[in-house]
CSV table of C-alpha atoms in Angstrom, one decimal:
chain,number,residue,atom,x,y,z
F,1,MET,CA,0.0,0.0,0.0
F,2,LYS,CA,1.4,3.4,-0.9
F,3,LEU,CA,2.3,5.6,2.0
F,4,PRO,CA,0.0,8.6,1.0
F,5,THR,CA,-2.9,6.3,0.7
F,6,LEU,CA,-2.2,4.7,4.1
F,7,LEU,CA,-2.0,8.1,5.7
F,8,LEU,CA,-5.3,9.2,4.2
F,9,ILE,CA,-7.0,6.1,5.4
F,10,THR,CA,-5.6,6.1,8.9
F,11,THR,CA,-6.4,9.8,9.2
F,12,PHE,CA,-10.1,9.0,9.1
F,13,LEU,CA,-10.2,5.9,11.2
F,14,GLY,CA,-12.1,6.5,14.4
F,15,LEU,CA,-13.1,3.5,16.6
F,16,SER,CA,-16.5,4.1,18.2
F,17,THR,CA,-17.7,2.7,21.5
F,18,ALA,CA,-21.3,3.3,20.6
F,19,ASP,CA,-23.8,0.5,20.7
F,20,PRO,CA,-24.3,-0.8,17.1
F,21,ASN,CA,-27.9,-1.8,17.9
F,22,ALA,CA,-28.9,1.7,19.0
F,23,VAL,CA,-32.6,2.5,18.2
F,24,LEU,CA,-33.8,5.8,16.7
F,25,TRP,CA,-36.3,7.9,18.5
F,26,GLY,CA,-39.7,8.2,17.0
F,27,SER,CA,-41.3,6.7,13.9
F,28,ALA,CA,-38.3,6.7,11.6
F,29,PRO,CA,-37.1,3.2,10.7
F,30,ALA,CA,-34.7,1.7,13.3
F,31,GLN,CA,-32.9,-0.5,10.7
F,32,LYS,CA,-30.7,0.4,7.7
F,33,THR,CA,-32.5,1.3,4.5
F,34,TYR,CA,-31.3,-1.1,1.8
F,35,SER,CA,-31.8,-0.6,-2.0
F,36,ASP,CA,-29.8,-1.0,-5.2
F,37,ARG,CA,-32.0,1.4,-7.3
F,38,VAL,CA,-30.2,4.1,-9.2
F,39,VAL,CA,-31.6,6.8,-11.5
F,40,GLN,CA,-29.9,9.3,-13.8
F,41,ALA,CA,-29.4,12.8,-12.3
F,42,THR,CA,-31.2,15.7,-14.0
F,43,GLN,CA,-29.4,18.7,-15.4
F,44,GLU,CA,-30.7,20.7,-12.5
F,45,THR,CA,-29.1,18.4,-10.0
F,46,TRP,CA,-25.8,18.5,-11.9
F,47,ASP,CA,-25.8,22.3,-12.0
F,48,TRP,CA,-26.5,22.5,-8.3
F,49,MET,CA,-23.7,20.0,-7.4
F,50,ASN,CA,-21.3,21.8,-9.7
F,51,TYR,CA,-22.1,25.2,-8.1
F,52,ALA,CA,-21.9,24.0,-4.5
F,53,LEU,CA,-18.7,22.0,-5.0
F,54,HIS,CA,-16.8,24.9,-6.7
F,55,LEU,CA,-17.7,27.1,-3.8
F,56,SER,CA,-16.7,24.4,-1.4
F,57,GLY,CA,-13.3,24.3,-3.1
F,58,LEU,CA,-12.6,27.9,-2.0
F,59,ALA,CA,-12.5,26.8,1.6
F,60,SER,CA,-8.9,25.7,0.9
F,61,CYS,CA,-7.9,29.3,1.1
F,62,VAL,CA,-9.0,29.7,4.7
F,63,GLY,CA,-6.1,29.5,7.1
F,64,PHE,CA,-3.5,30.0,4.4
F,65,GLN,CA,-3.7,33.0,1.9
F,66,GLY,CA,-7.2,33.6,3.2
F,67,ILE,CA,-10.3,35.2,1.7
F,68,GLN,CA,-10.5,39.0,1.8
F,69,TYR,CA,-13.5,41.3,2.0
F,70,PRO,CA,-15.7,41.7,0.1
F,71,PHE,CA,-14.9,38.3,-1.5
F,72,THR,CA,-11.4,38.0,-3.1
F,73,CYS,CA,-8.7,35.4,-2.9
F,74,ASP,CA,-5.9,33.8,-4.8
F,75,SER,CA,-8.3,31.2,-6.3
F,76,TYR,CA,-11.5,31.7,-8.3
F,77,CYS,CA,-13.5,33.9,-5.9
F,78,ALA,CA,-14.2,36.2,-8.8
F,79,ASP,CA,-16.6,33.6,-10.1
F,80,TYR,CA,-19.0,34.6,-7.3
F,81,PRO,CA,-19.5,38.4,-7.9
F,82,GLY,CA,-22.5,38.6,-5.6
F,83,MET,CA,-20.8,37.1,-2.6
F,84,GLU,CA,-19.9,39.1,0.6
F,85,LEU,CA,-17.6,37.5,3.1
F,86,ILE,CA,-19.0,37.7,6.7
F,87,ALA,CA,-16.3,35.8,8.6
F,88,GLU,CA,-13.7,33.1,8.4
F,89,PHE,CA,-13.4,30.6,11.2
F,90,GLY,CA,-10.9,27.9,12.3
F,91,PRO,CA,-8.2,27.0,14.9
F,92,LYS,CA,-6.8,30.0,16.8
F,93,ASP,CA,-3.7,28.1,18.1
F,94,ILE,CA,-2.2,24.6,18.0
F,95,VAL,CA,-4.5,23.3,20.8
F,96,ASP,CA,-7.7,24.5,19.1
F,97,PHE,CA,-9.2,21.7,17.0
F,98,SER,CA,-12.1,23.6,15.4
F,99,VAL,CA,-13.0,22.8,11.8
F,100,SER,CA,-12.1,25.7,9.4
F,101,GLY,CA,-14.3,27.4,6.9
F,102,PHE,CA,-16.0,30.6,5.9
F,103,PHE,CA,-19.4,32.3,6.3
F,104,ALA,CA,-20.7,34.4,3.4
F,105,VAL,CA,-23.8,36.0,1.9
F,106,ASP,CA,-24.6,35.8,-1.9
F,107,HIS,CA,-26.7,38.9,-2.6
F,108,HIS,CA,-27.3,38.0,-6.2
F,109,ARG,CA,-28.9,34.6,-5.4
F,110,LYS,CA,-30.2,35.7,-1.9
F,111,GLU,CA,-28.3,32.9,-0.1
F,112,ILE,CA,-26.5,32.5,3.2
F,113,TRP,CA,-23.5,30.1,2.8
F,114,HIS,CA,-21.7,28.1,5.5
F,115,VAL,CA,-18.7,26.4,3.9
F,116,PHE,CA,-16.5,24.0,5.8
F,117,ARG,CA,-12.9,23.1,4.8
F,118,GLY,CA,-11.6,19.6,4.4
F,119,THR,CA,-8.6,18.0,6.2
F,120,VAL,CA,-5.4,19.9,5.3
F,121,SER,CA,-3.7,20.6,8.7
F,122,LEU,CA,-2.3,18.8,11.7
F,123,THR,CA,-5.1,19.9,14.0
F,124,ASP,CA,-7.7,18.7,11.4
F,125,GLY,CA,-5.9,15.3,11.4
F,126,ILE,CA,-5.9,15.0,15.2
F,127,SER,CA,-9.7,15.7,15.2
F,128,ASP,CA,-10.1,13.0,12.6
F,129,VAL,CA,-8.4,10.3,14.6
F,130,ARG,CA,-10.1,10.8,18.0
F,131,LEU,CA,-10.8,7.3,19.1
F,132,ASP,CA,-14.0,7.6,21.0
F,133,SER,CA,-17.6,8.7,20.3
F,134,LEU,CA,-20.0,11.0,22.2
F,135,PRO,CA,-23.7,11.2,22.6
F,136,PHE,CA,-25.2,13.4,19.8
F,137,ASP,CA,-27.3,16.2,21.1
F,138,ALA,CA,-29.9,18.0,18.9
F,139,TRP,CA,-29.7,21.7,19.6
F,140,GLY,CA,-33.2,22.8,18.5
F,141,PRO,CA,-36.5,22.8,20.4
F,142,ASN,CA,-38.6,21.5,17.5
F,143,HIS,CA,-37.5,17.9,17.6
F,144,PRO,CA,-36.8,15.6,20.5
F,145,ASN,CA,-33.2,14.6,21.0
F,146,CYS,CA,-32.1,11.4,19.3
F,147,THR,CA,-31.2,9.8,22.6
F,148,ASP,CA,-29.5,6.8,21.0
F,149,CYS,CA,-27.6,8.8,18.4
F,150,LYS,CA,-23.8,8.9,18.7
F,151,ALA,CA,-21.3,10.7,16.6
F,152,HIS,CA,-17.5,10.6,16.0
F,153,ALA,CA,-16.1,12.7,18.9
F,154,GLY,CA,-13.4,14.4,16.8
F,155,PHE,CA,-15.9,15.6,14.1
F,156,LEU,CA,-18.5,16.6,16.7
F,157,GLN,CA,-16.2,18.5,19.0
F,158,SER,CA,-14.3,20.3,16.1
F,159,TYR,CA,-17.7,21.4,14.8
F,160,LYS,CA,-18.9,22.7,18.1
F,161,LEU,CA,-15.7,24.7,18.6
F,162,ALA,CA,-16.2,26.3,15.1
F,163,TYR,CA,-19.9,26.9,15.8
F,164,ALA,CA,-19.0,28.9,18.9
F,165,GLN,CA,-16.9,31.1,16.6
F,166,PHE,CA,-19.5,31.9,14.0
F,167,GLU,CA,-22.8,31.6,15.9
F,168,LYS,CA,-23.0,35.4,16.5
F,169,ASN,CA,-22.3,36.3,12.9
F,170,MET,CA,-24.8,33.6,11.8
F,171,THR,CA,-27.6,34.9,14.0
F,172,GLU,CA,-27.0,38.5,12.9
F,173,ALA,CA,-27.1,37.4,9.2
F,174,PHE,CA,-30.3,35.5,9.7
F,175,GLN,CA,-31.9,38.6,11.3
F,176,LYS,CA,-30.5,40.9,8.6
F,177,TYR,CA,-31.5,38.7,5.6
F,178,PRO,CA,-34.6,36.8,6.7
F,179,ASP,CA,-35.7,36.1,3.0
F,180,TYR,CA,-32.3,34.5,2.1
F,181,SER,CA,-32.1,30.7,1.9
F,182,LEU,CA,-29.5,28.8,3.9
F,183,LYS,CA,-26.9,26.7,2.1
F,184,VAL,CA,-24.3,24.4,3.7
F,185,THR,CA,-21.5,22.6,2.0
F,186,GLY,CA,-18.1,21.0,2.8
F,187,HIS,CA,-15.7,18.3,1.6
F,188,SER,CA,-14.1,15.4,3.6
F,189,MET,CA,-13.8,16.6,7.2
F,190,GLY,CA,-15.8,19.6,6.0
F,191,GLY,CA,-18.5,17.2,4.7
F,192,ALA,CA,-18.7,15.7,8.2
F,193,ALA,CA,-19.1,19.2,9.7
F,194,SER,CA,-21.8,20.0,7.0
F,195,PHE,CA,-23.7,16.8,8.0
F,196,ILE,CA,-23.7,17.9,11.7
F,197,HIS,CA,-24.4,21.5,10.9
F,198,GLY,CA,-27.4,20.5,8.8
F,199,ILE,CA,-28.9,18.6,11.7
F,200,ASN,CA,-28.2,21.5,14.0
F,201,MET,CA,-29.9,24.0,11.7
F,202,LYS,CA,-32.8,21.7,10.9
F,203,THR,CA,-33.6,21.1,14.5
F,204,SER,CA,-33.2,24.8,15.2
F,205,GLY,CA,-36.1,25.6,12.9
F,206,TYR,CA,-34.2,26.6,9.8
F,207,ASP,CA,-34.5,24.9,6.4
F,208,PRO,CA,-31.0,24.3,5.2
F,209,TYR,CA,-29.8,22.9,1.8
F,210,VAL,CA,-26.9,20.6,2.6
F,211,VAL,CA,-24.3,19.3,0.1
F,212,ALA,CA,-21.7,17.1,1.9
F,213,SER,CA,-19.1,15.6,-0.4
F,214,GLY,CA,-16.5,12.9,0.4
F,215,GLN,CA,-18.1,12.7,3.8
F,216,PRO,CA,-16.6,10.0,6.1
F,217,LEU,CA,-18.8,8.0,8.4
F,218,VAL,CA,-19.8,10.4,11.2
F,219,GLY,CA,-22.1,8.4,13.5
F,220,ASN,CA,-24.1,5.3,14.3
F,221,GLN,CA,-27.2,3.9,12.6
F,222,ALA,CA,-29.5,5.9,14.8
F,223,LEU,CA,-27.9,9.1,13.8
F,224,ALA,CA,-28.0,8.2,10.1
F,225,ASN,CA,-31.7,7.4,10.3
F,226,TYR,CA,-32.3,10.6,12.3
F,227,ASN,CA,-30.8,12.7,9.5
F,228,ASP,CA,-32.9,10.8,6.9
F,229,MET,CA,-36.1,11.5,8.9
F,230,LEU,CA,-35.3,15.2,9.3
F,231,PHE,CA,-34.5,15.7,5.6
F,232,PHE,CA,-36.6,13.1,3.8
F,233,GLY,CA,-39.5,12.3,6.2
F,234,ASP,CA,-40.8,9.1,7.8
F,235,LYS,CA,-40.9,7.4,4.4
F,236,PRO,CA,-37.8,8.7,2.7
F,237,ASP,CA,-37.7,9.0,-1.1
F,238,PHE,CA,-33.9,9.3,-1.8
F,239,LEU,CA,-34.5,9.4,-5.6
F,240,ARG,CA,-36.4,12.7,-5.5
F,241,GLN,CA,-34.8,15.6,-7.4
F,242,ASP,CA,-37.5,18.2,-7.0
F,243,LYS,CA,-37.2,21.7,-5.5
F,244,ASP,CA,-38.2,20.4,-2.1
F,245,ARG,CA,-35.1,18.2,-1.7
F,246,ARG,CA,-32.7,19.6,0.9
F,247,TYR,CA,-29.9,17.0,1.4
F,248,TRP,CA,-27.2,15.6,-1.0
F,249,ARG,CA,-24.4,13.3,0.1
F,250,LEU,CA,-22.0,13.4,-2.9
F,251,THR,CA,-19.6,10.5,-3.4
F,252,HIS,CA,-17.0,9.6,-6.1
F,253,LYS,CA,-16.0,6.4,-7.8
F,254,GLY,CA,-12.9,4.9,-6.0
F,255,ASP,CA,-13.1,7.2,-3.0
F,256,LEU,CA,-12.9,5.1,0.1
F,257,VAL,CA,-13.3,7.9,2.6
F,258,PRO,CA,-17.1,7.7,2.6
F,259,GLN,CA,-16.6,4.0,3.8
F,260,ILE,CA,-14.3,4.8,6.6
F,261,PRO,CA,-14.3,3.5,9.4
F,262,PHE,CA,-15.0,0.2,7.7
F,263,TRP,CA,-16.7,-1.5,10.7
F,264,SER,CA,-19.9,-1.1,12.7
F,265,PRO,CA,-21.3,0.9,14.4
F,266,PHE,CA,-20.6,3.7,11.9
F,267,HIS,CA,-23.2,4.1,9.1
F,268,GLN,CA,-24.0,6.6,6.3
F,269,PRO,CA,-27.3,8.3,5.9
F,270,GLY,CA,-29.2,8.1,2.6
F,271,GLY,CA,-29.3,10.9,0.0
F,272,GLU,CA,-26.3,9.7,-1.9
F,273,ILE,CA,-25.4,11.3,-5.3
F,274,PHE,CA,-22.7,9.2,-7.0
F,275,ILE,CA,-20.1,10.4,-9.5
F,276,ASP,CA,-19.5,7.3,-11.7
F,277,TYR,CA,-16.5,8.9,-13.4
F,278,ALA,CA,-12.7,8.7,-12.8
F,279,LEU,CA,-11.9,12.4,-13.1
F,280,ALA,CA,-13.2,15.7,-12.0
F,281,ASP,CA,-15.9,17.7,-13.9
F,282,PRO,CA,-18.0,14.6,-14.7
F,283,PRO,CA,-20.4,14.5,-17.6
F,284,LEU,CA,-24.1,14.5,-16.9
F,285,ASP,CA,-24.6,10.8,-17.6
F,286,ALA,CA,-22.0,9.9,-15.0
F,287,LEU,CA,-24.0,11.5,-12.2
F,288,LYS,CA,-26.3,9.0,-10.4
F,289,VAL,CA,-29.0,9.4,-7.7
F,290,CYS,CA,-28.9,6.5,-5.4
F,291,ASP,CA,-31.6,4.9,-3.3
F,292,GLY,CA,-30.9,3.5,0.2
F,293,GLN,CA,-28.1,4.2,2.6
F,294,ASP,CA,-25.3,1.9,1.3
F,295,ASN,CA,-26.3,1.3,-2.3
F,296,PRO,CA,-24.1,-1.4,-3.8
F,297,ASN,CA,-24.3,0.3,-7.2
F,298,CYS,CA,-22.9,3.6,-6.0
F,299,ASN,CA,-19.8,4.4,-3.8
F,300,TYR,CA,-19.9,0.9,-2.2
F,301,SER,CA,-19.2,-0.6,-5.6
F,302,SER,CA,-15.7,0.7,-5.3
F,303,ASN,CA,-13.0,-1.9,-4.9
F,304,MET,CA,-11.3,-1.1,-1.6
F,305,ILE,CA,-8.3,-3.4,-2.0
F,306,ASN,CA,-7.5,-2.3,-5.5
F,307,SER,CA,-7.9,1.4,-4.7
F,308,ALA,CA,-5.7,1.1,-1.6
F,309,ILE,CA,-2.9,-0.9,-3.4
F,310,THR,CA,-2.8,1.4,-6.4
F,311,GLY,CA,-3.0,4.6,-4.4
F,312,THR,CA,-6.0,5.9,-6.4
F,313,VAL,CA,-8.0,6.5,-3.3
F,314,MET,CA,-6.2,9.9,-2.7
F,315,TRP,CA,-6.8,11.0,-6.3
F,316,ALA,CA,-10.5,9.8,-6.1
F,317,HIS,CA,-11.0,11.6,-2.8
F,318,PHE,CA,-9.7,15.0,-3.9
F,319,GLN,CA,-11.4,15.4,-7.2
F,320,TYR,CA,-15.2,15.7,-7.5
F,321,PHE,CA,-16.6,18.4,-9.6
F,322,VAL,CA,-13.5,20.4,-8.7
F,323,VAL,CA,-10.0,19.2,-7.7
F,324,PHE,CA,-9.6,20.0,-4.0
F,325,THR,CA,-6.1,21.3,-3.7
F,326,LEU,CA,-4.1,24.2,-2.3
F,327,CYS,CA,-5.6,27.7,-2.7
F,328,GLY,CA,-4.8,29.1,-6.1
F,329,VAL,CA,-3.7,25.8,-7.6
F,330,ASN,CA,-6.5,25.1,-10.0
F,331,PHE,CA,-6.3,22.0,-12.2
F,332,TRP,CA,-9.8,22.6,-13.7
F,333,SER,CA,-10.8,26.1,-14.9
F,334,THR,CA,-14.6,25.5,-15.2
F,335,HIS,CA,-16.2,28.8,-14.4
F,336,ILE,CA,-19.3,29.3,-12.4
F,337,HIS,CA,-22.0,31.6,-13.6
F,338,SER,CA,-23.9,33.3,-10.7
């Protein structure tokens, strides 16, 4: 196994002590949702994934060159002319393990964006490899707590530290722009934070659109089912592509991170959108909408052993609609039209 591949895999391994037989609160199904059904994504779904993923790619600037007000950076920030930076967030020192990202408002599209960065630093890696799990608390008053839900401690705590940084700015933006929709996105560790933030916002009475790409396994079966219930209802239809859909878990062919840790009690929620294409910037016919939680015809069709031995897992993980790389290093120059 190539060393970079080994490092990527071990970075995401977290051994949970949660009960694998935990039962979800309420009427949502307590067991995993199985299906092998797959349908073709619409052009509207492709456009939305492309837009969100390119914006997600800009988070790589946070903590390095940075994003400057109103919304400029060494990368392709100019592709978002209506965007106004509200705040960046992330670790303040070496013992701060908060996830990084930025908070911005798009005045052209009337959208409030929370964008979480993927794993690129030592503190990110330490958060990833925390070896315990914690009870998952729902913040909002509108839903009972999922008492049996447990989440990866590193992801949960790094998110909570970041949330404490941007909560004030977020609340002020919600009050200032009450007619703007809420959009949440992130890749890799940022995908895990997006998943948690989506639940936070949903149970706090907001109606977020969540796009989590390359998201590792964050919690147990109860937590996965809880997310499905919140975003898809008691009888989830993961194949829907209408205007009322609010959650998309984007995966890529050959990317093993959405399958890590490999063992129970960690489970993925439904809502998977699969890129069945080896490179970035996939054609429309390579984008699939997947039913169920671990669809064998989507990301779980990837050959783990082959990907690990050849080292393609790293390349597969860092290229989706955009290549996730250092700020200003752009392998693909697809422009976004706001």
